[in-house]
Tab-separated table of C-alpha atoms and ligand atoms in Angstrom:
chain	number	residue	atom	x	y	z
A	1	MET	CA	-4.004	-0.759	-2.411
A	2	ASN	CA	-3.814	0.895	0.970
A	3	LEU	CA	-6.655	2.614	2.793
A	4	HIS	CA	-6.722	5.600	5.141
A	5	GLU	CA	-7.253	5.035	8.874
A	6	TYR	CA	-10.838	6.573	8.710
A	7	GLN	CA	-11.729	4.399	5.789
A	8	SER	CA	-10.323	1.320	7.370
A	9	LYS	CA	-12.139	2.048	10.645
A	10	GLU	CA	-15.476	2.489	8.903
A	11	ILE	CA	-15.050	-0.947	7.388
A	12	LEU	CA	-14.053	-2.606	10.619
A	13	ALA	CA	-17.013	-1.090	12.340
A	14	SER	CA	-19.301	-2.435	9.713
A	15	TYR	CA	-18.203	-5.966	10.721
A	16	GLY	CA	-18.748	-5.272	14.374
A	17	VAL	CA	-15.207	-4.441	15.413
A	18	ARG	CA	-15.249	-1.893	18.173
A	19	ILE	CA	-13.357	1.204	16.994
A	20	GLN	CA	-12.402	4.694	18.348
A	21	ARG	CA	-15.163	6.666	16.845
A	22	GLY	CA	-14.379	9.643	14.607
A	23	PHE	CA	-15.225	11.791	11.664
A	24	VAL	CA	-13.025	12.841	8.751
A	25	ALA	CA	-12.437	16.580	8.209
A	26	ASN	CA	-10.979	18.475	5.251
A	27	ASN	CA	-10.753	21.859	7.039
A	28	VAL	CA	-11.097	23.551	10.472
A	29	GLU	CA	-14.931	24.000	10.137
A	30	GLU	CA	-15.444	20.352	9.425
A	31	ALA	CA	-13.196	19.437	12.261
A	32	VAL	CA	-15.275	21.566	14.634
A	33	GLU	CA	-18.515	19.894	13.189
A	34	ALA	CA	-16.860	16.475	13.745
A	35	ALA	CA	-16.021	17.441	17.343
A	36	ASP	CA	-19.666	18.626	17.931
A	37	LYS	CA	-21.014	15.311	16.680
A	38	LEU	CA	-18.605	13.199	18.887
A	39	LYS	CA	-19.513	15.432	21.937
A	40	GLU	CA	-23.113	14.444	21.330
A	41	LEU	CA	-22.053	10.809	21.309
A	42	THR	CA	-19.743	10.796	24.345
A	43	GLY	CA	-21.014	13.679	26.341
A	44	SER	CA	-17.702	15.171	26.880
A	45	GLU	CA	-14.973	17.383	25.223
A	46	GLY	CA	-11.402	16.100	24.327
A	47	TRP	CA	-10.475	14.709	20.936
A	48	VAL	CA	-7.483	13.474	18.949
A	49	VAL	CA	-6.724	15.014	15.685
A	50	LYS	CA	-5.047	12.532	13.470
A	51	ALA	CA	-3.429	13.301	10.086
A	52	GLN	CA	-4.747	10.911	7.383
A	53	VAL	CA	-1.858	9.877	5.154
A	54	HIS	CA	-0.637	6.512	3.840
A	55	ALA	CA	2.180	6.150	6.378
A	56	GLY	CA	2.616	4.938	9.933
A	57	GLY	CA	4.477	6.639	12.820
A	58	ARG	CA	2.336	9.730	12.439
A	59	GLY	CA	2.294	10.271	16.294
A	60	LYS	CA	6.185	10.527	16.171
A	61	GLY	CA	6.070	13.084	13.351
A	62	GLY	CA	3.561	15.355	15.136
A	63	GLY	CA	0.553	14.089	13.124
A	64	VAL	CA	-1.488	12.875	16.049
A	65	LYS	CA	-2.445	15.605	18.606
A	66	PHE	CA	-4.707	15.388	21.661
A	67	SER	CA	-7.040	18.364	21.872
A	68	PRO	CA	-8.676	18.865	25.220
A	69	ASN	CA	-10.969	21.796	24.261
A	70	TYR	CA	-12.218	23.555	21.140
A	71	ASP	CA	-9.501	26.121	20.938
A	72	LYS	CA	-6.866	23.316	20.906
A	73	LEU	CA	-8.845	21.343	18.446
A	74	LYS	CA	-9.041	24.256	15.997
A	75	GLU	CA	-5.303	24.925	16.425
A	76	ASN	CA	-4.351	21.346	15.864
A	77	ALA	CA	-6.511	20.951	12.865
A	78	GLN	CA	-5.157	24.218	11.371
A	79	ASN	CA	-1.594	23.089	11.902
A	80	ILE	CA	-2.051	19.472	10.560
A	81	ILE	CA	-4.129	20.016	7.566
A	82	GLY	CA	-1.720	21.221	4.824
A	83	MET	CA	1.301	20.242	6.603
A	84	ARG	CA	4.056	17.969	5.064
A	85	LEU	CA	4.257	15.097	7.623
A	86	VAL	CA	7.601	13.524	8.001
A	87	THR	CA	7.605	10.153	9.909
A	88	PRO	CA	9.982	7.253	10.095
A	89	GLN	CA	7.981	5.752	7.190
A	90	THR	CA	7.957	8.640	4.675
A	91	SER	CA	10.606	10.251	2.660
A	92	VAL	CA	12.539	13.330	4.027
A	93	GLU	CA	10.025	15.543	2.074
A	94	GLY	CA	7.153	13.926	3.890
A	95	LYS	CA	3.568	13.568	2.794
A	96	LEU	CA	1.064	16.352	2.313
A	97	VAL	CA	-1.834	16.062	4.798
A	98	ASN	CA	-5.151	16.612	2.999
A	99	SER	CA	-7.440	15.691	5.797
A	100	VAL	CA	-7.708	14.670	9.468
A	101	LEU	CA	-9.582	12.247	11.452
A	102	VAL	CA	-11.155	13.851	14.604
A	103	ALA	CA	-11.553	10.976	17.014
A	104	GLU	CA	-13.000	10.554	20.441
A	105	ASP	CA	-10.488	10.370	23.403
A	106	VAL	CA	-10.413	6.774	24.455
A	107	TYR	CA	-7.540	7.273	26.816
A	108	TYR	CA	-9.545	8.443	29.944
A	109	PRO	CA	-7.323	11.035	31.846
A	110	GLY	CA	-5.479	9.736	34.845
A	111	GLU	CA	-6.215	6.138	33.976
A	112	THR	CA	-3.727	3.439	34.821
A	113	GLU	CA	-5.875	0.454	33.864
A	114	THR	CA	-5.496	0.902	30.193
A	115	LYS	CA	-3.239	-1.430	28.095
A	116	GLU	CA	-2.087	-1.173	24.559
A	117	PHE	CA	-1.643	-4.305	22.461
A	118	TYR	CA	-0.354	-4.941	18.778
A	119	VAL	CA	-2.520	-7.085	16.510
A	120	SER	CA	-2.119	-7.676	12.871
A	121	ILE	CA	-3.361	-10.155	10.355
A	122	LEU	CA	-1.437	-10.972	7.266
A	123	LEU	CA	-0.954	-13.537	4.586
A	124	ASP	CA	2.181	-15.687	5.321
A	125	ARG	CA	2.994	-16.475	1.771
A	126	ALA	CA	5.569	-19.189	2.658
A	127	LEU	CA	2.838	-21.025	4.580
A	128	GLY	CA	0.048	-20.052	2.245
A	129	LYS	CA	-2.013	-19.207	5.207
A	130	ASN	CA	-3.317	-16.063	7.185
A	131	THR	CA	-1.608	-15.510	10.396
A	132	VAL	CA	-2.384	-13.318	13.432
A	133	VAL	CA	0.702	-11.701	14.732
A	134	TYR	CA	0.160	-10.124	18.193
A	135	SER	CA	1.955	-8.735	21.106
A	136	THR	CA	1.508	-7.195	24.572
A	137	GLU	CA	3.960	-4.488	23.466
A	138	GLY	CA	1.482	-2.382	21.530
A	139	GLY	CA	1.542	1.358	20.814
A	140	MET	CA	5.179	1.240	19.720
A	141	ASP	CA	7.273	0.518	16.920
A	142	ILE	CA	6.732	-3.276	16.311
A	143	GLU	CA	10.106	-3.529	14.409
A	144	HIS	CA	11.701	-2.348	17.495
A	145	VAL	CA	9.968	-4.860	19.609
A	146	ALA	CA	10.800	-7.647	17.153
A	147	GLU	CA	14.517	-6.663	17.409
A	148	VAL	CA	14.858	-6.258	21.101
A	149	THR	CA	12.261	-8.659	22.612
A	150	PRO	CA	11.315	-10.989	19.796
A	151	HIS	CA	9.827	-13.497	22.433
A	152	LEU	CA	7.136	-11.046	23.072
A	153	ILE	CA	5.778	-11.432	19.518
A	154	HIS	CA	3.307	-14.363	18.965
A	155	LYS	CA	1.759	-15.920	15.946
A	156	GLU	CA	-1.291	-17.868	15.449
A	157	VAL	CA	-1.599	-19.520	11.955
A	158	ILE	CA	-5.158	-19.933	10.557
A	159	ASP	CA	-6.350	-22.964	8.672
A	160	PRO	CA	-8.059	-21.575	5.601
A	161	THR	CA	-10.831	-23.938	5.722
A	162	LEU	CA	-11.800	-23.617	9.193
A	163	GLY	CA	-11.192	-19.871	9.730
A	164	LEU	CA	-10.118	-18.489	13.072
A	165	GLN	CA	-11.294	-21.028	15.696
A	166	GLY	CA	-12.728	-20.277	19.066
A	167	PHE	CA	-9.786	-21.963	20.875
A	168	GLN	CA	-7.286	-19.713	18.921
A	169	ALA	CA	-9.219	-16.560	19.779
A	170	ARG	CA	-9.114	-17.624	23.543
A	171	LYS	CA	-5.519	-18.509	23.348
A	172	ILE	CA	-4.524	-15.060	21.886
A	173	ALA	CA	-6.706	-13.319	24.530
A	174	PHE	CA	-4.951	-15.479	27.239
A	175	ASN	CA	-1.596	-14.735	25.859
A	176	LEU	CA	-2.256	-11.011	26.052
A	177	GLY	CA	-2.874	-11.444	29.720
A	178	LEU	CA	-6.687	-10.759	29.608
A	179	SER	CA	-9.372	-12.240	31.904
A	180	GLY	CA	-12.953	-11.692	32.828
A	181	ASP	CA	-14.927	-9.039	30.740
A	182	SER	CA	-11.904	-7.869	28.640
A	183	PHE	CA	-11.135	-11.597	27.731
A	184	LYS	CA	-14.744	-12.055	26.448
A	185	GLU	CA	-14.571	-8.603	24.658
A	186	PHE	CA	-11.215	-9.436	23.005
A	187	VAL	CA	-12.637	-12.965	21.744
A	188	LYS	CA	-15.386	-10.999	19.998
A	189	PHE	CA	-13.002	-8.513	18.725
A	190	ILE	CA	-10.558	-10.740	17.062
A	191	ASP	CA	-13.370	-12.814	15.695
A	192	SER	CA	-14.995	-9.833	13.860
A	193	LEU	CA	-11.631	-8.546	12.843
A	194	TYR	CA	-10.827	-11.852	11.124
A	195	LYS	CA	-14.294	-11.963	9.468
A	196	ALA	CA	-13.613	-8.455	8.166
A	197	TYR	CA	-10.067	-9.394	6.836
A	198	VAL	CA	-11.423	-12.339	4.906
A	199	GLY	CA	-14.663	-10.485	3.894
A	200	ILE	CA	-12.936	-7.684	2.170
A	201	ASP	CA	-9.988	-9.777	0.736
A	202	ALA	CA	-7.300	-7.840	2.555
A	203	SER	CA	-3.742	-8.834	2.590
A	204	LEU	CA	-2.877	-6.947	5.703
A	205	PHE	CA	-4.580	-5.519	8.793
A	206	GLU	CA	-2.529	-3.842	11.318
A	207	ILE	CA	-4.143	-2.512	14.555
A	208	ASN	CA	-1.504	-0.801	16.619
A	209	PRO	CA	-2.590	0.030	19.367
A	210	VAL	CA	-5.532	-2.203	20.216
A	211	LEU	CA	-6.614	-0.638	23.523
A	212	LYS	CA	-8.129	-2.159	26.559
A	213	THR	CA	-9.855	0.605	28.418
A	214	SER	CA	-10.315	1.007	32.087
A	215	ASP	CA	-13.894	-0.251	31.679
A	216	ASN	CA	-12.515	-3.395	29.838
A	217	LYS	CA	-13.539	-2.547	26.433
A	218	ILE	CA	-11.434	-3.530	23.528
A	219	VAL	CA	-11.012	-0.783	20.926
A	220	ALA	CA	-9.152	-0.348	17.661
A	221	VAL	CA	-7.379	2.884	18.120
A	222	ASP	CA	-5.431	2.815	14.817
A	223	ALA	CA	-6.022	0.716	11.676
A	224	LYS	CA	-4.055	0.117	8.653
A	225	VAL	CA	-5.733	-1.969	5.972
A	226	THR	CA	-4.103	-3.142	2.606
A	227	LEU	CA	-6.322	-4.758	0.132
A	228	ASP	CA	-5.434	-7.432	-2.383
A	229	ASP	CA	-5.393	-5.500	-5.698
A	230	ASN	CA	-6.242	-8.873	-7.491
A	231	SER	CA	-9.604	-8.902	-5.672
A	232	LEU	CA	-10.636	-5.349	-6.345
A	233	PHE	CA	-12.751	-6.410	-9.355
A	234	ARG	CA	-15.253	-7.883	-6.968
A	235	HIS	CA	-15.193	-4.983	-4.410
A	236	LYS	CA	-16.161	-1.988	-6.640
A	237	ASP	CA	-17.119	-0.088	-3.387
A	238	LEU	CA	-13.645	-0.556	-2.004
A	239	ALA	CA	-11.822	0.205	-5.227
A	240	ALA	CA	-13.612	3.559	-5.123
A	241	LEU	CA	-11.833	4.375	-1.797
A	242	ARG	CA	-8.412	4.581	-3.656
A	243	ASP	CA	-6.772	7.994	-2.954
A	244	THR	CA	-4.407	8.511	-5.779
A	245	ARG	CA	-3.086	11.614	-4.097
A	246	GLU	CA	-1.057	9.174	-1.931
A	247	GLU	CA	0.490	7.228	-4.631
A	248	ASP	CA	3.482	8.006	-6.952
A	249	PRO	CA	2.132	9.762	-10.063
A	250	MET	CA	4.203	7.524	-12.455
A	251	ASP	CA	2.469	4.438	-10.761
A	252	VAL	CA	-0.933	5.948	-11.107
A	253	GLU	CA	-0.425	6.666	-14.845
A	254	ALA	CA	0.967	3.315	-15.498
A	255	GLY	CA	-2.007	1.705	-13.667
A	256	GLU	CA	-4.577	3.677	-15.673
A	257	ALA	CA	-2.847	2.624	-18.976
A	258	GLY	CA	-3.049	-1.085	-17.781
A	259	LEU	CA	0.749	-1.297	-17.440
A	260	ASN	CA	2.504	-3.275	-14.730
A	261	PHE	CA	5.233	-0.820	-13.591
A	262	VAL	CA	7.776	-0.603	-10.872
A	263	LYS	CA	10.410	2.146	-10.866
A	264	LEU	CA	13.923	0.960	-10.035
A	265	ASP	CA	17.301	2.894	-9.671
A	266	GLY	CA	19.161	1.764	-12.772
A	267	ASN	CA	19.960	3.313	-16.199
A	268	VAL	CA	18.375	0.957	-18.629
A	269	ALA	CA	14.700	0.986	-18.982
A	270	CYS	CA	12.834	-2.022	-20.319
A	271	MET	CA	9.520	-2.668	-21.869
A	272	VAL	CA	8.512	-6.321	-21.813
A	273	ASN	CA	5.496	-8.650	-22.172
A	274	GLY	CA	4.939	-11.006	-19.384
A	275	ALA	CA	6.440	-10.791	-15.883
A	276	GLY	CA	8.764	-13.752	-16.204
A	277	LEU	CA	10.320	-12.329	-19.308
A	278	ALA	CA	10.586	-8.958	-17.502
A	279	MET	CA	12.633	-10.630	-14.732
A	280	ALA	CA	14.907	-12.426	-17.267
A	281	THR	CA	15.276	-9.028	-19.210
A	282	MET	CA	16.358	-7.309	-16.021
A	283	ASP	CA	18.941	-10.043	-15.515
A	284	ILE	CA	20.205	-9.588	-19.158
A	285	ILE	CA	20.528	-5.834	-18.629
A	286	LYS	CA	22.722	-6.555	-15.457
A	287	LEU	CA	24.929	-9.003	-17.384
A	288	SER	CA	25.310	-6.358	-20.194
A	289	GLY	CA	26.859	-4.002	-17.716
A	290	GLY	CA	23.805	-1.812	-16.998
A	291	ASN	CA	21.142	-1.720	-14.327
A	292	PRO	CA	17.406	-1.965	-14.794
A	293	ALA	CA	15.681	1.354	-14.466
A	294	ASN	CA	12.238	-0.105	-14.089
A	295	PHE	CA	10.062	-3.259	-14.376
A	296	LEU	CA	7.481	-2.762	-16.977
A	297	ASP	CA	5.144	-5.404	-18.244
A	298	VAL	CA	3.050	-4.140	-21.219
A	299	GLY	CA	0.875	-7.254	-20.913
A	300	GLY	CA	-0.740	-8.970	-23.962
A	301	THR	CA	-1.169	-6.080	-26.309
A	302	ALA	CA	1.739	-3.827	-27.459
A	303	ASP	CA	-0.025	-1.490	-29.741
A	304	ALA	CA	1.314	1.975	-30.613
A	305	GLN	CA	-0.880	3.729	-27.940
A	306	ARG	CA	0.429	1.551	-25.245
A	307	VAL	CA	4.006	1.691	-26.354
A	308	GLN	CA	3.646	5.549	-26.493
A	309	THR	CA	2.365	5.696	-23.067
A	310	ALA	CA	5.155	3.380	-21.745
A	311	PHE	CA	7.778	5.562	-23.436
A	312	GLY	CA	6.269	8.617	-21.689
A	313	ILE	CA	6.492	7.123	-18.311
A	314	ILE	CA	9.897	5.539	-18.811
A	315	LEU	CA	11.448	8.868	-20.052
A	316	ARG	CA	10.390	10.952	-17.129
A	317	ASP	CA	13.135	9.227	-15.171
A	318	PRO	CA	16.368	11.283	-15.897
A	319	ASN	CA	18.627	8.301	-15.085
A	320	VAL	CA	17.593	6.382	-18.107
A	321	LYS	CA	20.404	6.111	-20.623
A	322	ALA	CA	18.895	3.394	-22.953
A	323	ILE	CA	15.677	1.526	-23.472
A	324	LEU	CA	15.305	-2.106	-24.255
A	325	ILE	CA	12.055	-3.396	-25.683
A	326	ASN	CA	12.094	-7.241	-25.265
A	327	ILE	CA	8.837	-8.850	-26.543
A	328	PHE	CA	7.997	-12.466	-27.249
A	329	GLY	CA	5.365	-12.769	-30.033
A	330	GLY	CA	3.230	-15.668	-29.114
A	331	ILE	CA	-0.280	-14.728	-29.355
A	332	VAL	CA	0.719	-11.270	-30.495
A	333	ARG	CA	2.636	-11.341	-33.774
A	334	CYS	CA	6.076	-9.609	-33.707
A	335	ASP	CA	5.392	-7.650	-36.889
A	336	ARG	CA	2.326	-6.080	-35.334
A	337	VAL	CA	4.418	-5.047	-32.186
A	338	ALA	CA	7.129	-3.787	-34.493
A	339	GLN	CA	4.643	-1.597	-36.275
A	340	GLY	CA	3.357	-0.350	-32.877
A	341	VAL	CA	6.911	0.600	-31.840
A	342	VAL	CA	7.589	2.468	-35.219
A	343	ASP	CA	4.264	4.219	-34.954
A	344	ALA	CA	4.965	5.295	-31.340
A	345	TYR	CA	8.461	6.376	-32.385
A	346	LYS	CA	7.236	8.488	-35.238
A	347	ALA	CA	4.414	10.058	-33.119
A	348	MET	CA	7.012	11.100	-30.643
A	349	GLY	CA	9.292	12.634	-33.312
A	350	SER	CA	12.521	11.490	-31.447
A	351	LEU	CA	13.787	9.666	-28.344
A	352	PRO	CA	16.467	11.218	-26.287
A	353	VAL	CA	18.207	7.898	-25.558
A	354	PRO	CA	19.126	4.838	-27.820
A	355	LEU	CA	16.340	2.367	-28.344
A	356	ILE	CA	17.040	-1.430	-28.734
A	357	VAL	CA	14.281	-3.647	-29.844
A	358	ARG	CA	14.321	-7.372	-29.603
A	359	LEU	CA	11.373	-9.277	-31.043
A	360	GLN	CA	11.352	-12.998	-30.998
A	361	GLY	CA	8.517	-15.498	-31.891
A	362	THR	CA	5.882	-15.384	-34.665
A	363	ASN	CA	7.143	-13.304	-37.725
A	364	ALA	CA	10.371	-12.240	-35.980
A	365	VAL	CA	12.238	-11.928	-39.191
A	366	GLU	CA	9.516	-9.742	-40.906
A	367	ALA	CA	9.463	-7.672	-37.717
A	368	LYS	CA	13.280	-7.036	-37.822
A	369	GLN	CA	12.949	-6.129	-41.432
A	370	LEU	CA	10.034	-3.683	-40.701
A	371	ILE	CA	12.073	-1.876	-38.088
A	372	ASP	CA	15.293	-1.750	-40.275
A	373	ASP	CA	13.201	-0.348	-43.138
A	374	ALA	CA	11.586	2.343	-41.142
A	375	GLY	CA	14.614	4.683	-41.363
A	376	LEU	CA	14.665	5.207	-37.624
A	377	PRO	CA	17.595	5.120	-35.267
A	378	ILE	CA	16.370	1.849	-33.677
A	379	HIS	CA	18.824	-0.997	-33.004
A	380	SER	CA	16.969	-4.213	-33.817
A	381	ALA	CA	17.754	-7.715	-32.679
A	382	ILE	CA	16.214	-11.196	-32.757
A	383	THR	CA	18.319	-13.110	-30.256
A	384	LEU	CA	18.737	-12.113	-26.543
A	385	GLU	CA	22.587	-12.140	-26.981
A	386	GLU	CA	22.408	-9.586	-29.853
A	387	ALA	CA	20.178	-7.470	-27.702
A	388	ALA	CA	22.501	-7.696	-24.704
A	389	ASN	CA	25.454	-6.790	-26.902
A	390	LYS	CA	23.660	-3.768	-28.278
A	391	VAL	CA	22.857	-2.612	-24.794
A	392	SER	CA	26.633	-2.956	-23.824
A	393	GLU	CA	27.512	-0.935	-27.086
A	394	VAL	CA	25.102	2.029	-26.428
A	395	LEU	CA	26.213	2.221	-22.773
A	396	ALA	CA	29.928	2.155	-23.556
B	1	LIG	P1	0.588	6.307	14.359
B	1	LIG	O1	1.583	7.087	15.087
B	1	LIG	O2	0.657	6.584	12.830
B	1	LIG	O3	0.757	4.858	14.555
B	1	LIG	O4	-0.823	6.628	14.971
B	1	LIG	P2	-1.785	6.000	16.030
B	1	LIG	O5	-3.157	6.116	15.523
B	1	LIG	O6	-1.303	4.779	16.463
B	1	LIG	O7	-1.717	7.108	17.176
B	1	LIG	C1	-0.317	7.316	17.790
B	1	LIG	C2	-0.630	7.475	19.278
B	1	LIG	O8	-1.524	8.524	19.714
B	1	LIG	C3	-1.108	6.263	19.959
B	1	LIG	O9	-0.186	5.302	20.252
B	1	LIG	C4	-1.732	6.835	21.275
B	1	LIG	O10	-0.665	6.753	22.255
B	1	LIG	C5	-2.017	8.269	20.927
B	1	LIG	N1	-3.555	8.276	20.837
B	1	LIG	C6	-4.323	7.795	19.967
B	1	LIG	N2	-5.691	7.935	20.217
B	1	LIG	C7	-5.630	8.677	21.359
B	1	LIG	C8	-6.594	9.106	22.293
B	1	LIG	O11	-7.894	9.001	22.095
B	1	LIG	N3	-6.249	9.823	23.410
B	1	LIG	C9	-5.019	10.032	23.664
B	1	LIG	N4	-4.773	10.743	24.819
B	1	LIG	N5	-3.943	9.567	22.951
B	1	LIG	C10	-4.289	8.831	21.814
B	2	LIG	MN1	-0.386	3.304	15.295
């Protein structure tokens, strides 16, 4: 689950990470209120208005605007709220901007002493360890830096039992070319940042840029946080920060129904129990001459309600030419699944594409009989080979 910049920054601040302060606003009036509050804190005018969408590269797309006075602030808030922001990380249609973060200006005018760094923390799955990735080349596209000057990107692997150690924090600060006060500030910064990462069970923190101000403060100017979905059960407060407007409506519906769903580009939809079987089923679809239209794991229960919800989600994709249900009845009996499929089919009246159902395991023979006796145009199968052949047949 991804968070907005303003949400990410609030969390970082609560762990003692210094951030560029700001307030979120949903309209121009709220933007002015936010600016007033910041003026009280900083004693000066000059703010940045930043589009809050789940995509990076907002600056390039015109979603981050410096506003030296109230007139500019209102104009920028007016223009950004409600716009469809297109960035290198969005589709061509862009993302609708529902709110902006009005933030203090931390780049003091005329300053030459500021420096932008790149800092991220992520889980290196191959090593099974959290890793700090950092670079002196902050503020820009890190993919570009990685391509052109890979030697400027450094990594520090963290031992999970020891956490980020003092010498590692100092090594990072040293490699970023810091000294004196900014060195000490950075060591505190990265230490708090790592504690926040572990504390909220994140799988990614990306702070680009981390700014060294002319008075040697280290500030998170941007913040991208991805939380580990599997940890949300123990972070109810964080789970509540989810903004479903940023997500694909199909994914949201599937999530609410407890289905593991990933949309793909092919023509054969599948409905399977268990991720491993889902992967194997996608291979079978490929071998039968089709292409998987989705990955869908219905989990342990495949009752009529769930199957019907799954049909609804699958059929919204106009590319789907056939549906393959492939379920192994271990704990759940095949005849019960078959009944669920038949009930769901009847409830829907008809399906616009052929349906192939392969049930194997406990009571597989009874299940096939149940489907064949239902008098519905469902192709039933017991072996995977039969199912694959039927997929080829209906696609031909
Ligand atoms: P991104 O484009 O989505 O990564 O958004 P960022 O939050 O990184 O902002 C983009 C750029 O806006 C930064 O790299 C800065 O150059 C600029 N920016 C951000 N905050 C300030 C600020 O307080 N003052 C000024 N003048 N520029 C800022
Ligand atoms: Mn950024």
